[in-house]
Every structure is written in structure tokens, then in C-alpha cells.
Coordinates of C-alpha atoms in Angstrom, one line a residue:
M408 CA 5.0 -2.7 46.3
K409 CA 6.9 -1.6 43.2
K410 CA 8.5 1.8 43.2
S411 CA 8.5 4.2 40.3
R412 CA 11.9 4.4 38.5
T413 CA 12.3 8.0 37.4
L414 CA 14.1 11.2 38.0
L415 CA 13.8 12.3 41.6
I416 CA 13.2 16.1 41.2
P417 CA 15.4 18.4 43.4
F418 CA 13.4 20.8 45.4
T419 CA 14.3 23.8 43.1
L420 CA 12.7 22.0 40.2
L421 CA 9.9 20.2 42.1
F422 CA 7.6 23.1 42.0
L423 CA 7.7 23.2 38.2
F424 CA 6.7 19.5 38.0
L425 CA 4.1 19.2 40.7
A426 CA 1.2 19.9 38.3
A427 CA 2.2 16.7 36.4
C428 CA 2.6 14.5 39.4
N429 CA -0.6 14.8 41.4
D430 CA -2.5 11.8 40.4
N431 CA -2.2 7.9 40.2
N432 CA -0.6 8.2 36.7
S433 CA 2.5 9.8 38.1
N434 CA 5.9 8.1 37.6
T435 CA 7.7 10.6 39.7
N436 CA 8.9 10.3 43.4
S437 CA 8.4 13.7 44.8
N438 CA 11.3 13.4 47.3
T439 CA 13.0 16.7 48.1
N440 CA 15.8 15.1 49.8
A441 CA 16.8 13.2 46.7
A442 CA 19.1 16.0 45.6
E443 CA 22.0 14.8 47.8
P444 CA 22.3 11.0 47.3
K445 CA 24.8 9.1 49.5
T446 CA 27.1 7.2 47.3
A447 CA 30.7 5.9 47.4
G448 CA 32.4 8.4 45.1
V449 CA 32.0 9.9 41.6
K450 CA 34.1 9.0 38.7
T451 CA 36.1 12.2 37.6
A452 CA 38.2 13.4 34.8
V453 CA 37.5 10.4 32.6
K454 CA 36.8 11.1 28.9
P455 CA 33.9 9.0 27.5
E456 CA 34.9 6.3 25.1
P457 CA 32.2 5.2 22.7
D458 CA 31.4 1.6 22.6
A459 CA 31.8 -0.4 19.3
Q460 CA 28.0 -0.5 19.0
V461 CA 25.3 2.2 19.1
A462 CA 21.7 1.8 20.1
V463 CA 19.3 2.7 17.4
I464 CA 15.8 3.6 18.6
E465 CA 13.1 3.4 16.0
T466 CA 9.8 5.1 16.9
A467 CA 6.5 4.6 15.2
D468 CA 5.8 8.3 14.6
Y469 CA 8.9 10.4 15.4
G470 CA 11.7 8.8 13.4
R471 CA 15.0 7.5 14.7
I472 CA 17.3 8.3 17.6
V473 CA 20.8 6.9 17.7
I474 CA 22.8 6.8 21.0
E475 CA 26.4 6.0 21.5
L476 CA 27.2 4.2 24.8
Y477 CA 30.1 4.7 27.3
P478 CA 31.2 1.4 28.9
N479 CA 34.3 3.1 30.4
I480 CA 32.0 5.5 32.3
A481 CA 29.2 3.1 33.3
P482 CA 30.1 -0.5 32.4
Q483 CA 27.3 -2.1 34.3
M484 CA 24.6 0.0 33.0
V485 CA 25.8 -0.3 29.5
E486 CA 26.0 -4.0 29.9
R487 CA 22.4 -4.1 31.2
F488 CA 21.1 -1.8 28.5
K489 CA 22.8 -3.9 25.7
K490 CA 21.5 -7.1 27.2
L491 CA 17.9 -5.9 27.3
V492 CA 18.3 -4.5 23.7
S493 CA 19.5 -7.9 22.5
E494 CA 16.6 -9.5 24.1
K495 CA 14.2 -7.1 22.4
F496 CA 13.0 -6.0 25.8
Y497 CA 12.4 -2.4 24.7
D498 CA 10.5 -3.3 21.5
G499 CA 6.9 -2.2 21.7
T500 CA 7.4 0.0 24.8
A501 CA 6.6 3.7 24.9
I502 CA 8.0 7.0 26.0
H503 CA 5.8 7.4 29.1
R504 CA 7.1 10.8 30.4
V505 CA 7.8 14.1 28.7
D506 CA 8.5 17.4 30.3
A507 CA 9.6 20.5 28.3
S508 CA 10.4 22.5 31.4
L509 CA 12.8 20.1 32.6
G510 CA 13.9 19.1 29.2
I511 CA 13.5 15.4 29.3
I512 CA 11.9 12.3 27.7
Q513 CA 11.8 9.0 29.7
G514 CA 11.2 5.4 28.5
G515 CA 12.2 1.9 29.0
D516 CA 9.3 0.7 31.1
P517 CA 7.9 -2.8 30.0
N518 CA 4.6 -1.8 31.7
T519 CA 4.0 0.6 28.8
K520 CA 3.3 -2.3 26.4
E521 CA 0.0 -2.6 28.2
N522 CA -2.8 0.0 28.6
N523 CA -2.7 0.2 32.5
V524 CA -1.4 3.8 32.6
A525 CA -1.4 3.7 36.5
A526 CA 1.5 1.2 36.3
Y527 CA 3.6 3.3 33.9
G528 CA 7.0 4.2 35.4
M529 CA 7.0 1.3 37.8
G530 CA 8.2 -1.5 35.5
N531 CA 11.5 -3.6 35.9
S532 CA 13.4 -6.0 33.9
P533 CA 13.8 -9.6 35.3
Y534 CA 17.3 -8.7 36.5
P535 CA 18.6 -7.2 39.7
N536 CA 19.1 -3.4 40.0
V537 CA 22.2 -1.8 38.8
P538 CA 24.5 0.0 41.3
A539 CA 25.1 3.7 40.8
E540 CA 27.9 4.6 38.5
F541 CA 28.0 8.4 39.0
S542 CA 30.5 10.5 37.0
D543 CA 31.3 14.2 36.4
I544 CA 29.9 14.1 32.9
P545 CA 27.3 16.9 32.8
Y546 CA 23.7 16.5 31.8
E547 CA 23.6 18.5 28.6
R548 CA 21.6 18.3 25.4
G549 CA 21.4 14.7 24.4
T550 CA 22.7 13.0 27.4
L551 CA 21.4 9.6 28.2
G552 CA 20.8 8.7 31.9
A553 CA 19.6 5.8 33.9
A554 CA 16.3 6.5 35.8
R555 CA 16.1 5.1 39.3
T556 CA 14.0 4.9 42.4
Q557 CA 14.8 6.9 45.6
D558 CA 17.6 4.4 46.2
V559 CA 20.7 5.7 44.4
N560 CA 21.4 2.0 43.5
G561 CA 17.8 1.6 42.1
A562 CA 18.5 1.9 38.3
N563 CA 17.2 -1.1 36.4
C564 CA 15.9 -0.7 32.8
Q565 CA 14.4 2.7 32.4
W566 CA 16.3 5.6 30.9
F567 CA 15.9 9.2 30.1
I568 CA 17.4 11.7 27.6
T569 CA 18.0 15.4 28.5
L570 CA 17.2 17.9 25.8
K571 CA 18.8 20.8 27.5
T572 CA 21.5 21.4 30.1
Q573 CA 20.2 20.2 33.5
P574 CA 22.9 20.7 36.2
A575 CA 20.5 19.6 38.9
F576 CA 21.0 16.0 37.7
D577 CA 24.8 16.1 37.6
K578 CA 26.5 13.5 39.7
K579 CA 23.1 12.2 40.9
Y580 CA 22.1 9.9 38.0
T581 CA 24.3 7.5 36.0
V582 CA 25.3 8.8 32.6
F583 CA 25.8 6.0 30.1
G584 CA 25.5 7.5 26.7
R585 CA 24.7 10.4 24.3
V586 CA 22.5 11.0 21.3
I587 CA 24.5 11.3 18.1
D588 CA 21.7 11.4 15.6
G589 CA 18.0 12.2 15.9
I590 CA 18.2 14.9 18.5
K591 CA 15.5 16.8 16.7
N592 CA 13.2 13.8 16.8
A593 CA 13.8 13.5 20.5
K594 CA 12.9 17.2 20.9
M595 CA 9.7 16.7 19.0
I596 CA 8.8 13.8 21.4
M597 CA 9.4 16.1 24.3
G598 CA 7.0 18.6 22.9
A599 CA 4.2 16.1 22.4
P600 CA 0.8 17.0 23.9
T601 CA 0.2 15.3 27.3
V602 CA -2.8 14.2 29.2
A603 CA -3.9 17.1 31.5
G604 CA -2.2 17.1 34.8
T605 CA 0.2 14.3 33.8
P606 CA 3.6 14.0 31.9
R607 CA 2.2 11.2 29.8
P608 CA 1.9 11.8 26.1
S609 CA -1.8 12.0 25.0
D610 CA -1.1 9.8 21.9
K611 CA 1.2 6.8 22.8
V612 CA 4.8 7.4 21.7
V613 CA 5.7 3.8 20.7
I614 CA 9.2 2.5 20.3
K615 CA 9.0 -0.1 17.5
S616 CA 12.5 -1.4 18.1
V617 CA 15.9 -0.8 19.7
T618 CA 18.8 -2.5 17.9
L619 CA 22.6 -2.5 18.4
Q620 CA 24.4 -1.5 15.3
P621 CA 28.1 -0.7 14.4
R622 CA 29.3 2.6 15.7
A623 CA 31.2 3.2 12.6
S624 CA 28.0 3.3 10.6
F625 CA 26.9 6.5 12.5
P626 CA 29.5 9.3 12.4
A627 CA 28.9 11.7 15.2
G628 CA 26.8 14.7 14.0

């Protein structure tokens, strides 16, 4: 049975999100023990060094989001993400989860290319899961994180962006990048209307393409 790959909401935030997680369309594992993952260490005091390439996410209706990647912080997750981008894995997928109270948008699930909404949040790539690469980089406005199952080593292909400071996620989800352009577009996506009782946007938020482009072409804003 496939497991949903998503943010595991800590108990203090779980109550705020339960209303969006009570039906078969949920992509959230409501595990209150998930706030204290067991992992072999956290990378500390390492300054992120941007990759030579950025990921450019082009949406159908919300414009562009540009993300710099941090291979010195999370080399395996960056490698996986770039591999999938180069294979056009994300083209045609959708942002399947938005939550203004938590300040997140989540995408990267290949299941969202289809119309079976019950499977949203449960999709994988053809490749093995990526081990946790936790660091002390905080989840702030624009941080890119790797969504995962209840297993701390359960990241694969899905990702999320935080649109506000979210310390409950710090050192519990792999940080592997940051939005450097298009943060307002990401915020608009977060505010999209949702299907009642779910975090799924009412109108599909389609990602037309994700491409790798030179970092030098996108000075940090």
C-alpha cells in the first residue's frame, strides 16, 4: 500500500489542519509522534552554496517560480530533483496541497497528472527513496523542503515551499533550496480556493514545466 508523502504535522499544528484531512482525498499523515524523528545527526553551521543551475517552475495560471538549489546541504535530494527535472517528470503535474494557516504549497506528485484525486499525495518516482539530509537551515519564507512519509528516510519526489516562518518543520524535513524569484506567485497559489474539507485547490494548479537554467541568469531578489 502506498503511503502519502507530505508534511507530518506536529501535534501543535495538527488541530489547525484536521479539517482538511478527514476524507479520502487527504495527502497528510496525521501522526502526532512525527515531530521527533530519529535520525543520525543534523548538519549544522554550514552556509548554503547555490548550485550553478536553478529550477524554473512555470505554472499555467500563476506565473513563474525560480528556485536556487543547495547541493552542499542536501546533495542527494538535489541530485534526485535535478534528475527528475531533466527527465521532465514534473511537467504536467499539479500543486495538490495548499494551506494558508501553515503557510505551505506542495507539489511533485506524478499522480496529479491524472484525475483520480484520491491518489494525490501518494505518488513516487521510479527511483528509491532519498535518505534524510537534515540541517539547521530554518524554514522561512521561500524555503524548499522535501516532503516524506512517516519514515524520515521516506523522501522521494514530492516537495513543498513554505511561505512563512515555520519552526515546527526545522530539522525534521530536508531543506534543499529557496525561492529567489516568484515568491508572490507562490503566495497566490497558497491562497487559491480549495475543495471543501480538503487542502486540494478547487481549480487544478498545473505546472506546465520545470527546467534547469543557469543560476547567473537569475540574480537573487
